[in-house]
mmCIF file of C-alpha atoms in Angstrom:
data_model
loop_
_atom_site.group_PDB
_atom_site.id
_atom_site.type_symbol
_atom_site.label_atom_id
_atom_site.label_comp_id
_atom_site.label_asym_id
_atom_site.label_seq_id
_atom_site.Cartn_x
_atom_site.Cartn_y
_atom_site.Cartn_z
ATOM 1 C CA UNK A 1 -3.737 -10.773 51.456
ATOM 2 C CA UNK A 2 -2.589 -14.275 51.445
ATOM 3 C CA UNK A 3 -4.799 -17.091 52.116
ATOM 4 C CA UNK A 4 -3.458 -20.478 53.612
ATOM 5 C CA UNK A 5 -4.001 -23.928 52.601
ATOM 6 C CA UNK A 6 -4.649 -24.855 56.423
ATOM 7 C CA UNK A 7 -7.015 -22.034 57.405
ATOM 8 C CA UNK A 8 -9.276 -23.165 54.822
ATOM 9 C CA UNK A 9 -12.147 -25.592 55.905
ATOM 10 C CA UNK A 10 -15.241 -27.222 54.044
ATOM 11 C CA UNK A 11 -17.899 -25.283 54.395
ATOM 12 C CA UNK A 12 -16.018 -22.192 53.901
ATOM 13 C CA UNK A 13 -18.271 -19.776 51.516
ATOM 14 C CA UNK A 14 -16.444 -17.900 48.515
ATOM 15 C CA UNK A 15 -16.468 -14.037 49.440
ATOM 16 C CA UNK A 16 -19.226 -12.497 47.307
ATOM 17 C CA UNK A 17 -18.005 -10.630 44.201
ATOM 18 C CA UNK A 18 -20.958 -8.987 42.437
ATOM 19 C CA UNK A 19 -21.368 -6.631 39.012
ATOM 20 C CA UNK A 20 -24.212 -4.588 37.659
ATOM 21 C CA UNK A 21 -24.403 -5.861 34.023
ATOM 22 C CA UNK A 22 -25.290 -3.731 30.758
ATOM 23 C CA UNK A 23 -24.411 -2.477 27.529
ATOM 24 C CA UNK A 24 -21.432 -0.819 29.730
ATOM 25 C CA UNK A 25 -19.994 -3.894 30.997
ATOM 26 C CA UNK A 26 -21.160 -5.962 27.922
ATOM 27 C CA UNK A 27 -19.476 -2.928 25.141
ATOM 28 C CA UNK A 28 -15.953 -3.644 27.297
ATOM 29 C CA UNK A 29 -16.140 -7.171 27.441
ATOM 30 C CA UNK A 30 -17.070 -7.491 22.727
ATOM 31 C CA UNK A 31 -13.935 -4.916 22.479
ATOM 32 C CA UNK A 32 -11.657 -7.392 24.699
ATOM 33 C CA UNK A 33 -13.003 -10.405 23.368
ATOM 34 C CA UNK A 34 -14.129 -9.261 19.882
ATOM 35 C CA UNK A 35 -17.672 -10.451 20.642
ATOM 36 C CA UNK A 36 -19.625 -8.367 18.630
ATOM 37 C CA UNK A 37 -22.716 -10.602 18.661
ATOM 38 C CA UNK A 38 -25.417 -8.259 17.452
ATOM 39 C CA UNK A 39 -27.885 -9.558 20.195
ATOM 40 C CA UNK A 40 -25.581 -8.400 23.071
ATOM 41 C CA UNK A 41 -25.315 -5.073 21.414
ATOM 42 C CA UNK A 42 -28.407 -3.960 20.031
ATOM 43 C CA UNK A 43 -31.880 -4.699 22.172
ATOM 44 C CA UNK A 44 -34.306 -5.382 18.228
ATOM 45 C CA UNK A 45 -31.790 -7.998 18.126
ATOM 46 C CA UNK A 46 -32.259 -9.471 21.206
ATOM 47 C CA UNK A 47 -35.555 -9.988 20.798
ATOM 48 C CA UNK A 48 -35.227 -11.277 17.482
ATOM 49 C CA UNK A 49 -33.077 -13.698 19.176
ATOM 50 C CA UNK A 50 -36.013 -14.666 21.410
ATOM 51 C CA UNK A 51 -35.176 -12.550 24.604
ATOM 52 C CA UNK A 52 -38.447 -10.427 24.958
ATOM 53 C CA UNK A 53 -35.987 -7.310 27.520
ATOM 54 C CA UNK A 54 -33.488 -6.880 24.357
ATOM 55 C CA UNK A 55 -30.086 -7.615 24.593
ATOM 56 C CA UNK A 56 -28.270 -9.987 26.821
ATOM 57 C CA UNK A 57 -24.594 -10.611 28.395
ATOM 58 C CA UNK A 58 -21.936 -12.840 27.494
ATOM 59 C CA UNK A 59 -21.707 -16.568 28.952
ATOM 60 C CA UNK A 60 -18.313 -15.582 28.583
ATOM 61 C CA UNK A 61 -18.254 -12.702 30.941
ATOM 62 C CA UNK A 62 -19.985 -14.655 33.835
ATOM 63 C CA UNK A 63 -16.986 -16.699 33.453
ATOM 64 C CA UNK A 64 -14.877 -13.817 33.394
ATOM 65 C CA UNK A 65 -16.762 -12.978 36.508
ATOM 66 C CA UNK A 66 -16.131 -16.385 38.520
ATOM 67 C CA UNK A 67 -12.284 -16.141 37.952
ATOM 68 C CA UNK A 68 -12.327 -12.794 38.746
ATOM 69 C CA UNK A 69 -13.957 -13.619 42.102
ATOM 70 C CA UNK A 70 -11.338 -16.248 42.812
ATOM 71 C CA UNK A 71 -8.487 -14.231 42.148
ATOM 72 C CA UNK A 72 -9.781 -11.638 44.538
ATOM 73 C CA UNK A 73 -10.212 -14.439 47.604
ATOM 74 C CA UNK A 74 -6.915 -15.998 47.296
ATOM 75 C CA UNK A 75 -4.384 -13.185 46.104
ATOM 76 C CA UNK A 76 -1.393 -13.738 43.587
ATOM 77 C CA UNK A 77 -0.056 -16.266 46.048
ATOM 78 C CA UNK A 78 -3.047 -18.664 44.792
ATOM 79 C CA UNK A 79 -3.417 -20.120 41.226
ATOM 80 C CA UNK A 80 -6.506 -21.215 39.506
ATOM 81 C CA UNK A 81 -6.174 -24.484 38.230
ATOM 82 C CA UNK A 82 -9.390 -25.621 36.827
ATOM 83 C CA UNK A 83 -12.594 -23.689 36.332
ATOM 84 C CA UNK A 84 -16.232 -25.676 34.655
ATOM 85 C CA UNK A 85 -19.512 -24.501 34.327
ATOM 86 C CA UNK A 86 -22.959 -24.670 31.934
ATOM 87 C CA UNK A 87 -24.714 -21.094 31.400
ATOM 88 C CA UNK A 88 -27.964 -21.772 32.596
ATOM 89 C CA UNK A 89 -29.881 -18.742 32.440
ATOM 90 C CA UNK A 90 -29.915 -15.698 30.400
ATOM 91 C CA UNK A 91 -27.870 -12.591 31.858
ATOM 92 C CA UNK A 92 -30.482 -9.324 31.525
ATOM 93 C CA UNK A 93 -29.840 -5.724 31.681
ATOM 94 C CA UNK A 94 -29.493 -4.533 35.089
ATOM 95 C CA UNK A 95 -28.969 -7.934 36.343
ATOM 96 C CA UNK A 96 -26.783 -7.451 39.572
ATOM 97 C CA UNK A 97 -24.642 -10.513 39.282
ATOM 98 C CA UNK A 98 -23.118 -12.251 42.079
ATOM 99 C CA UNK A 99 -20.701 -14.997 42.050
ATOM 100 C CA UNK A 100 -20.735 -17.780 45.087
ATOM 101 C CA UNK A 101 -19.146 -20.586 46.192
ATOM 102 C CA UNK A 102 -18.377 -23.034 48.555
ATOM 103 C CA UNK A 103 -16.090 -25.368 49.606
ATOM 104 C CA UNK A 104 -16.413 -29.185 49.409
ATOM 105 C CA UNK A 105 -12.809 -30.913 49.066
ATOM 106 C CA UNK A 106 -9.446 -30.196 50.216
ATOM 107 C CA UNK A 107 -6.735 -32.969 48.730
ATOM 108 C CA UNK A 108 -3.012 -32.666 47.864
ATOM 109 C CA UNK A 109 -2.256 -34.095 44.513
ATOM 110 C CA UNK A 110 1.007 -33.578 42.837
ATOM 111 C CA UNK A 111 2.370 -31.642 45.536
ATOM 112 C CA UNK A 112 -0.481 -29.155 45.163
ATOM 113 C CA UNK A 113 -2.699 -28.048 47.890
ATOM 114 C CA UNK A 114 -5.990 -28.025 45.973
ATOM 115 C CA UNK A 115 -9.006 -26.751 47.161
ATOM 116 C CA UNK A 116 -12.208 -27.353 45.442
ATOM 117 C CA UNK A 117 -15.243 -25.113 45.611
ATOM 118 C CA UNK A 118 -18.778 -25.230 44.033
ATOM 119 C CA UNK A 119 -19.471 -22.377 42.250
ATOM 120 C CA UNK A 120 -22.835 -20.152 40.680
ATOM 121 C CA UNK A 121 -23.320 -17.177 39.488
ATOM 122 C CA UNK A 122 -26.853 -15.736 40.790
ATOM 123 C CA UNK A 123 -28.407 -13.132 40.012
ATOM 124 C CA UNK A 124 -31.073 -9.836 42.100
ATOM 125 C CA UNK A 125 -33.583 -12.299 42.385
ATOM 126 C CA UNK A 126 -31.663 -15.592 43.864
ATOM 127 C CA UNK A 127 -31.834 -17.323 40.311
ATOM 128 C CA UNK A 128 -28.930 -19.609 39.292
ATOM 129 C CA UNK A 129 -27.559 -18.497 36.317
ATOM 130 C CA UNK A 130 -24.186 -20.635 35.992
ATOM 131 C CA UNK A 131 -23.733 -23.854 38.234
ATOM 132 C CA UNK A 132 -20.078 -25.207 37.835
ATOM 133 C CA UNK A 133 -17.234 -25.768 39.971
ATOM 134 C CA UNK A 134 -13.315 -24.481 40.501
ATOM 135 C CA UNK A 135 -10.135 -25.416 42.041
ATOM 136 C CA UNK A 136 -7.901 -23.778 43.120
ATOM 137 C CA UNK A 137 -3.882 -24.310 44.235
ATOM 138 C CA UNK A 138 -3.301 -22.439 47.716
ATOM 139 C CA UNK A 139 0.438 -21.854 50.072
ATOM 140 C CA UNK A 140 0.596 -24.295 53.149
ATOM 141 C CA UNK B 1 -29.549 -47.496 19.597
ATOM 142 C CA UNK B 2 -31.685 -49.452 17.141
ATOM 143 C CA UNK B 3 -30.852 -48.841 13.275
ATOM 144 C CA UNK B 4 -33.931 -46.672 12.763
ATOM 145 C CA UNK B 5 -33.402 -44.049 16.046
ATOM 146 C CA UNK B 6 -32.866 -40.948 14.526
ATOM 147 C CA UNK B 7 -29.210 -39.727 14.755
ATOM 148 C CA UNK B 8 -27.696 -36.329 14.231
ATOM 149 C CA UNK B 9 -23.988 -37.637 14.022
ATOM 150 C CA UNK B 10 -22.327 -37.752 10.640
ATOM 151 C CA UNK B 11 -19.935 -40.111 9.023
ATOM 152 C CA UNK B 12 -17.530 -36.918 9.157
ATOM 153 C CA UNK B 13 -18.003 -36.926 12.954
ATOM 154 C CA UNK B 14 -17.022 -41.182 13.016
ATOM 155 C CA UNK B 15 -14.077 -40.212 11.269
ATOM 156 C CA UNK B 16 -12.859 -37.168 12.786
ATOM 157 C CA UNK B 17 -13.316 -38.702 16.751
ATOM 158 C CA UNK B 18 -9.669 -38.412 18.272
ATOM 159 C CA UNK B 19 -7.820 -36.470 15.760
ATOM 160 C CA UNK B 20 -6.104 -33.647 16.354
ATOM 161 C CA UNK B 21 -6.989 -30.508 13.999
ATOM 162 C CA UNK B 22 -4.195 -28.138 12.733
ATOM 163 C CA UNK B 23 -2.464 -25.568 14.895
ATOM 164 C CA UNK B 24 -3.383 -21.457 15.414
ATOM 165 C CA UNK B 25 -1.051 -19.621 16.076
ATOM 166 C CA UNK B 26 -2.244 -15.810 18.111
ATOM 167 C CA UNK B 27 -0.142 -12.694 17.605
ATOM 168 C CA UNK B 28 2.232 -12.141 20.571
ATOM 169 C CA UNK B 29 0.897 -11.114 23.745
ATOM 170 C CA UNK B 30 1.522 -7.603 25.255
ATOM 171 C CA UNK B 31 0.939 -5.912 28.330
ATOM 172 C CA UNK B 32 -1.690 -3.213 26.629
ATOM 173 C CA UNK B 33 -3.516 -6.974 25.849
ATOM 174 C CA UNK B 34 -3.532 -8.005 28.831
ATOM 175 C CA UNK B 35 -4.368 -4.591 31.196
ATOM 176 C CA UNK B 36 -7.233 -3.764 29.053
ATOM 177 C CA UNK B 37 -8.675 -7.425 29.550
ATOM 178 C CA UNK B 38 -8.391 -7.096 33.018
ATOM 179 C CA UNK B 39 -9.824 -3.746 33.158
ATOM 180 C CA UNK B 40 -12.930 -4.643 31.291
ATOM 181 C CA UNK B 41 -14.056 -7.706 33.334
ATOM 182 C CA UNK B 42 -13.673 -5.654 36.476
ATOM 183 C CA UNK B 43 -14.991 -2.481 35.079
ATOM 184 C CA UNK B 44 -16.121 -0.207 36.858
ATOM 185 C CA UNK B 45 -13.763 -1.424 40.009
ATOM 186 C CA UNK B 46 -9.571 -1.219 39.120
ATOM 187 C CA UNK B 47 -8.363 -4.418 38.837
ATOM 188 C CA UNK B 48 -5.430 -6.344 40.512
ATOM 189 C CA UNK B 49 -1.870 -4.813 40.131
ATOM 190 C CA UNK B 50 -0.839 -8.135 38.972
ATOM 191 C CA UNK B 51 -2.541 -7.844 35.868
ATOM 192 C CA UNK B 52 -0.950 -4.186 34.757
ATOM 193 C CA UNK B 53 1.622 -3.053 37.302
ATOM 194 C CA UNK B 54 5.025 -4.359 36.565
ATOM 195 C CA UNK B 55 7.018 -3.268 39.285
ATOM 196 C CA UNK B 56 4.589 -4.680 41.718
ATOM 197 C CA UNK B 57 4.246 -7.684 39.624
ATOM 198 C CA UNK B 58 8.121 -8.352 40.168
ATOM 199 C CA UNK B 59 7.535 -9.058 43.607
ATOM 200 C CA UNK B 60 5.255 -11.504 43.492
ATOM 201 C CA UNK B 61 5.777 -15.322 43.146
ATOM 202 C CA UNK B 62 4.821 -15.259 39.300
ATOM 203 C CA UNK B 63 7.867 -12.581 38.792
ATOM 204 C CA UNK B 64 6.315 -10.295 36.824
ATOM 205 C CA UNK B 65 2.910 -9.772 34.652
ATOM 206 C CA UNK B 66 0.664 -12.570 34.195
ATOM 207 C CA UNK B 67 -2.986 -12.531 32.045
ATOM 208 C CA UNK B 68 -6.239 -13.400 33.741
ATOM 209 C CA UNK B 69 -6.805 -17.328 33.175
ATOM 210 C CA UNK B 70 -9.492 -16.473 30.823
ATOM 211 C CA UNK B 71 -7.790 -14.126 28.635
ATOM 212 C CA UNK B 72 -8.053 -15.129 24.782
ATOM 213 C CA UNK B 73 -5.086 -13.647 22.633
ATOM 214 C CA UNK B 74 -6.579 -15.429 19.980
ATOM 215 C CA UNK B 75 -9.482 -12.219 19.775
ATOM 216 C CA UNK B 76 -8.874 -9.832 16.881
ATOM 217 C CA UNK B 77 -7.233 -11.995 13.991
ATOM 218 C CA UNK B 78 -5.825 -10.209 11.158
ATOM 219 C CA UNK B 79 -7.245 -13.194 9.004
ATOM 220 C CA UNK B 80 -10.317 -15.045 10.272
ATOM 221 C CA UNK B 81 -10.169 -18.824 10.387
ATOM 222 C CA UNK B 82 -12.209 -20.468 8.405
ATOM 223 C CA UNK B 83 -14.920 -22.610 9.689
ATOM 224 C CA UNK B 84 -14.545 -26.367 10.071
ATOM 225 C CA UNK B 85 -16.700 -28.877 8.324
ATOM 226 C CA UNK B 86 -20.357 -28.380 9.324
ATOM 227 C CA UNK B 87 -21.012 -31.709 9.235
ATOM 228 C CA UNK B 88 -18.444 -32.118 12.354
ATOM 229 C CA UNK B 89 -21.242 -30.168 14.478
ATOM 230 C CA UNK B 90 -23.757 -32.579 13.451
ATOM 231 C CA UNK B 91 -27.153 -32.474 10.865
ATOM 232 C CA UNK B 92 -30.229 -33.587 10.538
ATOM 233 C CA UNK B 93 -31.262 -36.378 8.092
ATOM 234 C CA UNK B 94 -33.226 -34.162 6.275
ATOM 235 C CA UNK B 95 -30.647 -31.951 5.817
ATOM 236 C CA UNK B 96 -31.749 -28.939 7.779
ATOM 237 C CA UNK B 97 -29.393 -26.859 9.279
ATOM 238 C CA UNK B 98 -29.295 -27.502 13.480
ATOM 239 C CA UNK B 99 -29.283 -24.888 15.744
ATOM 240 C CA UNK B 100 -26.343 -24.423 18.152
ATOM 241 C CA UNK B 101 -25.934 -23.870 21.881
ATOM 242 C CA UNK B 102 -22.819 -23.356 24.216
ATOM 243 C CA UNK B 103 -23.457 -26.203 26.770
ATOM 244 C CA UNK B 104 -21.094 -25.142 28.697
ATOM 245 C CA UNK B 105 -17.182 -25.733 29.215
ATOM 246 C CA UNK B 106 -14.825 -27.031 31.963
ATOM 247 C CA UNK B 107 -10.592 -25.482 31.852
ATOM 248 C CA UNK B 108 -7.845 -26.790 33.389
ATOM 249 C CA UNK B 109 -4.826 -24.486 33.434
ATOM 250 C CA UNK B 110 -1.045 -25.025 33.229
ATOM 251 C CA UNK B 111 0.910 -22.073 33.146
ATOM 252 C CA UNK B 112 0.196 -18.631 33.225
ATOM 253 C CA UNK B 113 0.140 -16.426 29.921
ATOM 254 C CA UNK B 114 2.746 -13.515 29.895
ATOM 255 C CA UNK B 115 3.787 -10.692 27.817
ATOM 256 C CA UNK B 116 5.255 -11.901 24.617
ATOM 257 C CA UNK B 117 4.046 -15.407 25.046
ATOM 258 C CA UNK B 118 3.157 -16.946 21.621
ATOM 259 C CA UNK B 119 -0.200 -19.132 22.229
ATOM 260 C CA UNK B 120 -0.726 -21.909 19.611
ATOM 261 C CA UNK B 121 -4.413 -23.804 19.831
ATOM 262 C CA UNK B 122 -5.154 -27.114 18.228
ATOM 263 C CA UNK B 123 -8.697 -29.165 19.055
ATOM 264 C CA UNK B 124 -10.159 -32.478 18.298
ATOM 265 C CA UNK B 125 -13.768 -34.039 18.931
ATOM 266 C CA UNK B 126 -14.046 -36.202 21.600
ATOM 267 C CA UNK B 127 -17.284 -38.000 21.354
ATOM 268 C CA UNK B 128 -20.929 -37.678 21.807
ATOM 269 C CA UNK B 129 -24.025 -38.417 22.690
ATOM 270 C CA UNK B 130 -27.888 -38.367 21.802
ATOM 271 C CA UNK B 131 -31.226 -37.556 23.744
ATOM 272 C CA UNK B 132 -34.594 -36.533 23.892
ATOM 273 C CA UNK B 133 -34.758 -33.174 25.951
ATOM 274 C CA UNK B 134 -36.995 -30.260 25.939
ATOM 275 C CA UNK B 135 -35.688 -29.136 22.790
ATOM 276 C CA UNK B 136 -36.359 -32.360 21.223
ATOM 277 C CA UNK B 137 -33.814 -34.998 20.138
ATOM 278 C CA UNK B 138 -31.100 -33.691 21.021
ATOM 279 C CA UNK B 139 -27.029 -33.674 20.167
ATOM 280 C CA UNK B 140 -24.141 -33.112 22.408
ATOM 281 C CA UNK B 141 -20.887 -32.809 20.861
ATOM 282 C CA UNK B 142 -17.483 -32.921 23.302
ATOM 283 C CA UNK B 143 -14.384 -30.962 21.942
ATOM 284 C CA UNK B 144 -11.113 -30.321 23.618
ATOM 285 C CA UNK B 145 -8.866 -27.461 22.450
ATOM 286 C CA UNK B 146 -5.916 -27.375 24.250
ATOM 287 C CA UNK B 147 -3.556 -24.066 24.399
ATOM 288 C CA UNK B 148 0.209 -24.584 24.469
ATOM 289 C CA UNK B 149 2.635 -21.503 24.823
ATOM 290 C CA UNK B 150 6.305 -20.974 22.975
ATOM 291 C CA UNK B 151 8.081 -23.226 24.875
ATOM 292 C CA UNK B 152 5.386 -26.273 24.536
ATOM 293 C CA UNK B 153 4.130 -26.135 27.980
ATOM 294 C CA UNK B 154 0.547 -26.535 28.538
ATOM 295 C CA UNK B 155 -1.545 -22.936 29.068
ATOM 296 C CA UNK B 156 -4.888 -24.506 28.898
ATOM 297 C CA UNK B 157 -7.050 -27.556 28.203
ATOM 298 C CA UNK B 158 -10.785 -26.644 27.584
ATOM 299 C CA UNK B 159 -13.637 -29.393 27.458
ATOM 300 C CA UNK B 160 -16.314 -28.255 26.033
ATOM 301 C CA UNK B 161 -19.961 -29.046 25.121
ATOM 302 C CA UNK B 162 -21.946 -28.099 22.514
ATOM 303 C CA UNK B 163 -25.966 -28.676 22.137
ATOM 304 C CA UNK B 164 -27.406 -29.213 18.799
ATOM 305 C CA UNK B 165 -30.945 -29.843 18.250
#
């Protein structure tokens, strides 16, 4: 599925792209990204870390998580040009993770359509784990 | 800032500001690289045929395999890099060691990462700044590390922020 520059308004919400986490997502993710940080591995060293549940996720795979939703709303025609955001919140076992967005700014610069979208990551219980922004290049 | 405000920056750091580190160089990409990527940070759903499906991929407008943006062929070095200066991160005056947060990060991307690009990464410190948070006085250190492929185009330019306190 394609989506077009000109169907695209402000307003327009990101369609919702959500992810049980745990040590099965996590275990991928270190082997990918050779992240073997002991306290996303091993729940003693979580809490040594300070997290009271154990282990935790990877800032990294939120991210992973917020391109992954934008590749999945505008296609292979679409390119991600720029992606920001601050980890906010801790990602717990279990967490169901859900990435939003919304539009705020359509411009052409460069010849690019760009579309610009404020972004989170939230998680079971409406907390906002990941406030940043994207934008995006789409087809006229 | 008067003279007696504590400070976390170093004389390292005033030197440093603006200049470009030396260059990394990852292994060559390959499609295995790039599929099993993709297939971990959509696990348990298949990802997109773009990312391991070459024949489909040929149709597209990228013409064949691309990585996701975030993909990092610099992940499993034969030889580990060493660390840079720790005073480029900051310190206390009394010497203590500080401790370290990922503040976050913002990318900009140029072109896509294929199979059998050859990624080189260099990075310099931008600048910096100083406040009292929650964590106490606090440090904020702004790096970019900018990605450039085989052919010197631009893959990716990363600003990114790290706490100290």
């Amino acid at each position: 599925m394609t989506i077009y520059f000109d169907k695209v308004a402000l307003g327009d919400k990101l369609p919702e792209w959500s992810r049980r986490t745990g040590f099965a997502e996590w275990n991928r993710y270190a082997a990918v990204n050779e992240e073997f940080v002991p306290f996303h591995m091993d729940d003693e060293a979580g809490r040594r870390a300070g997290n009271e549940q154990g282990a935790f996720g990877m800032g990294n795979l939120r991210y992973a998580y917020i391109v992954n939703a934008l590749h999945d709303w505008i296609g292979d025609a679409g390119i991600v040009r720029e992606v920001g955001c601050q980890y906010r919140a801790i990602n717990q076992k279990n967490d169901v993770l859900t990435v939003v967005g919304e539009v705020t700014e359509k411009t052409v610069v460069d010849g690019e359509n760009r579309v610009r979208l404020d972004i989170n990551v939230v998680n079971q219980d409406g907390g906002a784990t990941c406030p940043g922004h994207a934008v995006i290049v789409l087809p006229q | 800032m008067s003279n007696d405000a504590p400070t976390y920056a170093t004389e390292e750091m005033r030197a440093a500001q603006g200049q470009w580190g030396g260059t990394r160089t990852a292994p060559p990409i390959t499609e295995t690289d790039i599929r099993r990527w993709a297939m971990a940070t959509y696990y348990p759903k298949q990802p997109p045929r773009i990312y391991w499906d070459a024949e489909y991929a040929a149709t597209t407008h990228w013409g064949g395999i691309v990585a996701p943006p975030d993909f990092n062929p610099f992940a499993w070095p034969v030889e580990r890099p060493r660390g840079g200066s720790p005073g480029l991160s900051g310190r206390r005056p009394d010497g203590k060691p500080l401790t370290g947060m990922n503040g976050g990060q913002t990318d900009t991307y140029g072109v896509p990462m294929r199979p059998g690009d050859i990624v080189s990464s260099r990075s310099r410190l931008v600048d910096w700044w100083e406040r009292e948070g929650r964590l106490g006085h606090t440090l904020y250190v702004r790096t970019e590390i900018e990605w450039r492929n085989q052919d010197d185009e631009l893959v990716r330019r990363r600003m990114s922020i790290s706490i100290r306190y």
